[in-house]
Coordinates of C-alpha atoms in Angstrom, one line a residue:
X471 CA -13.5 -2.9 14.2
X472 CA -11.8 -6.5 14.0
X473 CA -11.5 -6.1 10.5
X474 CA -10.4 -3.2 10.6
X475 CA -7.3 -4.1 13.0
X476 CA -6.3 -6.9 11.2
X477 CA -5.7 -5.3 7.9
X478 CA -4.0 -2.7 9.2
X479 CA -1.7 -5.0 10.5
X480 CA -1.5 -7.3 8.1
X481 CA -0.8 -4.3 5.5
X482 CA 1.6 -2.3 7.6
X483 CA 3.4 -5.8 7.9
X484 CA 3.4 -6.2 3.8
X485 CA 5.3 -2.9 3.3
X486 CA 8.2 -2.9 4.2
X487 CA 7.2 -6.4 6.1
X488 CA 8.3 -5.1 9.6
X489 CA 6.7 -5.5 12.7
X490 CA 3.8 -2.9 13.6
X491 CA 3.6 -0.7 16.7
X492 CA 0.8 0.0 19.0
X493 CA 1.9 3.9 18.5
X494 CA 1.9 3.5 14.5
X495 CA -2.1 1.7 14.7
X496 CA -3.0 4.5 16.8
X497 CA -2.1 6.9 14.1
X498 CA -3.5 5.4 11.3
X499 CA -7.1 5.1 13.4
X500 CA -6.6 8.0 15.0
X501 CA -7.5 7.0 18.7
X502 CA -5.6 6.4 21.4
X503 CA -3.0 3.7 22.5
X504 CA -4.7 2.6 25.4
X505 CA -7.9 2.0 23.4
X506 CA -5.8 0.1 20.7
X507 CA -4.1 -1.7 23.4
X508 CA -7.4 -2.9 24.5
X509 CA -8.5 -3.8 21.3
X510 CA -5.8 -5.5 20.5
X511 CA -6.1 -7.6 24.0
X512 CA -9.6 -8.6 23.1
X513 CA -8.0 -10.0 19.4
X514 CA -5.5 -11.9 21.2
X515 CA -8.2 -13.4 23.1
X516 CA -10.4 -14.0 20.3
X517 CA -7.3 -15.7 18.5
X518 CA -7.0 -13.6 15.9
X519 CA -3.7 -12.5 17.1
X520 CA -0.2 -12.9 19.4
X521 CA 0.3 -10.1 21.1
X522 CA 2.0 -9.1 24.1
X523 CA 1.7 -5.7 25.5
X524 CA 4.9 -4.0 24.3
X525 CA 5.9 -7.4 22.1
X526 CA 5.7 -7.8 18.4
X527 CA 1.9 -8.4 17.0
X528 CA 1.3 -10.8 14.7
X529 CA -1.7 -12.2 12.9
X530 CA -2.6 -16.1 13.7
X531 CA -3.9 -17.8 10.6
X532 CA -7.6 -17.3 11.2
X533 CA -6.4 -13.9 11.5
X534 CA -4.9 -13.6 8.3
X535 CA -7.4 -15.1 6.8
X536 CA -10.2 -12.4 7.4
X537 CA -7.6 -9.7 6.8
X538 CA -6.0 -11.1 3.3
X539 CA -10.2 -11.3 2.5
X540 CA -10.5 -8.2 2.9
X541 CA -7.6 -6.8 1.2
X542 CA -8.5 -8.8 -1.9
X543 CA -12.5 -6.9 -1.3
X544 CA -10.5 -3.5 -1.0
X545 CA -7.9 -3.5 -4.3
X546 CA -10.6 -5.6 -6.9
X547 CA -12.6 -2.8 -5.8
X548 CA -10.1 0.4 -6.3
X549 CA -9.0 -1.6 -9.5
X550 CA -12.8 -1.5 -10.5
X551 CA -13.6 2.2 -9.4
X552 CA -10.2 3.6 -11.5
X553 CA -11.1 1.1 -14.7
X554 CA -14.3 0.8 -14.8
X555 CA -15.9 3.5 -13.5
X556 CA -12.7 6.2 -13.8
X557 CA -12.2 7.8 -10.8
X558 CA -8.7 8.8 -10.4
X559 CA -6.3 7.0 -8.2
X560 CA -6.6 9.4 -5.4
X561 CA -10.3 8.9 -4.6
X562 CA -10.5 5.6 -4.8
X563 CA -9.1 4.3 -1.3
X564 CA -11.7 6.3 0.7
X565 CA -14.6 4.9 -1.5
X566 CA -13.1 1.4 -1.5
X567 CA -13.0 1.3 2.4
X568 CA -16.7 2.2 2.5
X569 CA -17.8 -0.9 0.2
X570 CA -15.3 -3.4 1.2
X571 CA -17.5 -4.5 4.1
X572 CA -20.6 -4.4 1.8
X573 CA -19.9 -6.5 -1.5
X574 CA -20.4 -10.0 -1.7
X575 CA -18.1 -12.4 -2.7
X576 CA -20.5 -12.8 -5.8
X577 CA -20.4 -9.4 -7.0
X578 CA -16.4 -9.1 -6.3
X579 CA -15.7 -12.3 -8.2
X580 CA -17.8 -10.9 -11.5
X581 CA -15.9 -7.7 -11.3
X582 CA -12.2 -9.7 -10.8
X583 CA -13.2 -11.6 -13.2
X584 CA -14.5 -8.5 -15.5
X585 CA -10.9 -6.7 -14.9
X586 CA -9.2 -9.7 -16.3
X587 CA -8.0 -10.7 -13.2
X588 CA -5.8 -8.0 -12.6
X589 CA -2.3 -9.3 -9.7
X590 CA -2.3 -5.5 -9.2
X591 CA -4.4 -2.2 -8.1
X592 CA -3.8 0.6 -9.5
X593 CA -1.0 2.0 -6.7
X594 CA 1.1 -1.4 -7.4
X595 CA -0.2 -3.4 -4.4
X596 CA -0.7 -6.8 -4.9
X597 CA -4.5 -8.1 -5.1
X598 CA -4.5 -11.6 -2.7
X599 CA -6.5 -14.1 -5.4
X600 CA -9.5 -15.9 -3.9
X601 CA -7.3 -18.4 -2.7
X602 CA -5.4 -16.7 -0.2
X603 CA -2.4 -16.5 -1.9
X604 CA -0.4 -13.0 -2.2
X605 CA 2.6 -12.6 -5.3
X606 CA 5.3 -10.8 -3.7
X607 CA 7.3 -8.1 -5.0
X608 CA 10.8 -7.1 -4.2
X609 CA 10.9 -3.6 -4.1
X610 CA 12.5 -0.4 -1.8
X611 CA 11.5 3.1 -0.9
X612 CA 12.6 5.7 -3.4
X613 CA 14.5 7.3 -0.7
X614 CA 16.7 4.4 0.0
X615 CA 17.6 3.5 -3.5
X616 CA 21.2 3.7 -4.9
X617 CA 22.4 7.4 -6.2
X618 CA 22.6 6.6 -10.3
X619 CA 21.0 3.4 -10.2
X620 CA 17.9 3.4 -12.8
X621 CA 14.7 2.4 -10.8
X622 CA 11.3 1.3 -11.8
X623 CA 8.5 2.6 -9.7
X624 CA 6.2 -0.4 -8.5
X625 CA 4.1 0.8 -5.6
X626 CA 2.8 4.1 -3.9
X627 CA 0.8 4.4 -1.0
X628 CA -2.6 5.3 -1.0
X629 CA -2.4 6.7 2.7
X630 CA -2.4 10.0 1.6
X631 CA -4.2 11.2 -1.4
X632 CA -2.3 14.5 -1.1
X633 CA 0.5 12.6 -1.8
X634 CA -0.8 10.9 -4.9
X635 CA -1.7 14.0 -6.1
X636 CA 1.8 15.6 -5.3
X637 CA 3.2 12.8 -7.5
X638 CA 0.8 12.9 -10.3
X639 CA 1.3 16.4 -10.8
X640 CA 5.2 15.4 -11.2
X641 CA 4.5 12.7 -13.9
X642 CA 5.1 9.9 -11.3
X643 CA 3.3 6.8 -11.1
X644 CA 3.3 3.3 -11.4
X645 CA 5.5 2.7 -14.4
X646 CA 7.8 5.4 -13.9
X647 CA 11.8 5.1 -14.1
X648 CA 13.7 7.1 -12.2
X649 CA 17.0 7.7 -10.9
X650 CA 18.1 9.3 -7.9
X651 CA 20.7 11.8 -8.9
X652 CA 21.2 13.7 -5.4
X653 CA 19.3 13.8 -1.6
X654 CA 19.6 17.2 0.1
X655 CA 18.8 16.6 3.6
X656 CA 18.9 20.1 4.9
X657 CA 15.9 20.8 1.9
X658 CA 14.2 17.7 2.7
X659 CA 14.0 16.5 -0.9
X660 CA 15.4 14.3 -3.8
X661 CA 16.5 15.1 -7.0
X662 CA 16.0 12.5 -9.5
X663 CA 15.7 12.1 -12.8
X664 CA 12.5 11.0 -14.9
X665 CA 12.7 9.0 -18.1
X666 CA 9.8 10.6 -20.4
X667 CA 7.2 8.4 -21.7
X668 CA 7.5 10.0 -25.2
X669 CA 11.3 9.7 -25.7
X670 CA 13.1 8.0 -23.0
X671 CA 14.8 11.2 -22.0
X672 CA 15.0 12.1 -18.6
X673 CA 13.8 14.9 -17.0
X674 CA 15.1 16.4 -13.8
X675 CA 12.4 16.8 -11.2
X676 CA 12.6 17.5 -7.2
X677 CA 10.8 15.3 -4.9
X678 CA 10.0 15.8 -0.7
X679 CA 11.7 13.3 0.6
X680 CA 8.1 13.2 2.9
X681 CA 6.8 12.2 -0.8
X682 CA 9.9 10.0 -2.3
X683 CA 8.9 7.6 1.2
X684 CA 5.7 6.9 -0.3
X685 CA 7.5 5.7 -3.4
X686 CA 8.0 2.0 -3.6
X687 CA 10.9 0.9 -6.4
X688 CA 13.0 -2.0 -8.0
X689 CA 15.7 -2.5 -9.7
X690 CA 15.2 -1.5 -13.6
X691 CA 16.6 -3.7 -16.2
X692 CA 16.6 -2.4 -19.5
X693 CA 15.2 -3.3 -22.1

């Protein structure tokens, strides 16, 4: 359960690095708010986090510590499952949540080490090395970026693996440039353009705006 809380926290936190609600936890762990409330009382206590019923949470350094540990468990091991064993990027986050707890820093330094050290998994987020430390990436949700300004997709969330699929069946993945051409709010969806892989011509493709937030981009400079 504690490490549980403190990497949701510390995740939700890392995109789009905004506080995290008591409402939002609840969702993801699908419980209630008075249980994660509580929980998150007996954290404070622990010192894992501050937290102040109805206040911002935030993790304390021993707090960050277990969750950015964690973290690092949980990408190394998606990275490993889609390249070395190759399931697809939509099965891995379920499988990778089941070991993360498991593996021993032993094991998950051989397979970092076999991968070649990757800095990201295979849905763009950044793997914390054994050190602690986390490379940063500047990036914005598809849905916010600039009408006609070409973008380079650098994240998507694994939350969903509907979501992944949705995208992969649309040619969109880490990689990808796009640009938004139009937003239909009415429709609920984006029209954007995708460069093709083969040619560098784009291709005009409709995306759910509930899909395009799941999208993570940055600016792309050519060339």
């Amino acid at each position: 359960m504690t490490e549980d809380y403190l990497t949701i926290i510390w995740k939700t936190q890392e995109w789009p690095r905004e506080p995290v609600s008591t409402t939002e936890i609840a969702s993801i762990l699908s419980v209630t708010p008075s249980s994660v409330s509580a929980n998150l009382k007996k954290l404070a206590r622990e010192g894992l986090i501050d937290y102040e019923p109805y206040g911002r949470i935030d993790l304390t350094p021993a707090g960050r510590e277990i969750a950015v540990t964690v973290v690092r468990r949980h990408r190394v091991l998606e990275t490993y499952l889609v390249e070395c064993l190759g399931l697809s990027w939509d099965e891995v986050h379920g499988e990778a949540d089941a070991l993360e707890h498991a593996v021993s820093d032993l094991v998950l330094n051989r397979m970092d080490d076999l991968l070649g050290n990757p800095a990201f998994d295979p849905h763009g987020d950044p793997i914390p090395r054994a050190d602690g430390t986390v490379e940063r990436v500047d990036a914005t949700r598809l849905t916010e970026a600039q009408t006609d300004s070409p973008v380079l997709v650098v994240r998507i969330s694994d939350r969903e693996p509907t979501i992944l699929r949705y995208l992969e069946a649309r040619a969109i993945s880490i990689g990808t440039r796009l640009r938004v051409e139009s937003r239909d709010v009415e429709a609920g969806s984006l029209s954007v353009r995708r460069a093709s892989a083969a040619d560098g011509c784009e291709v005009p493709v409709d995306v759910a705006t509930g899909a395009a937030r799941a999208v993570w981009v940055s600016v792309d400079s050519p060339g």
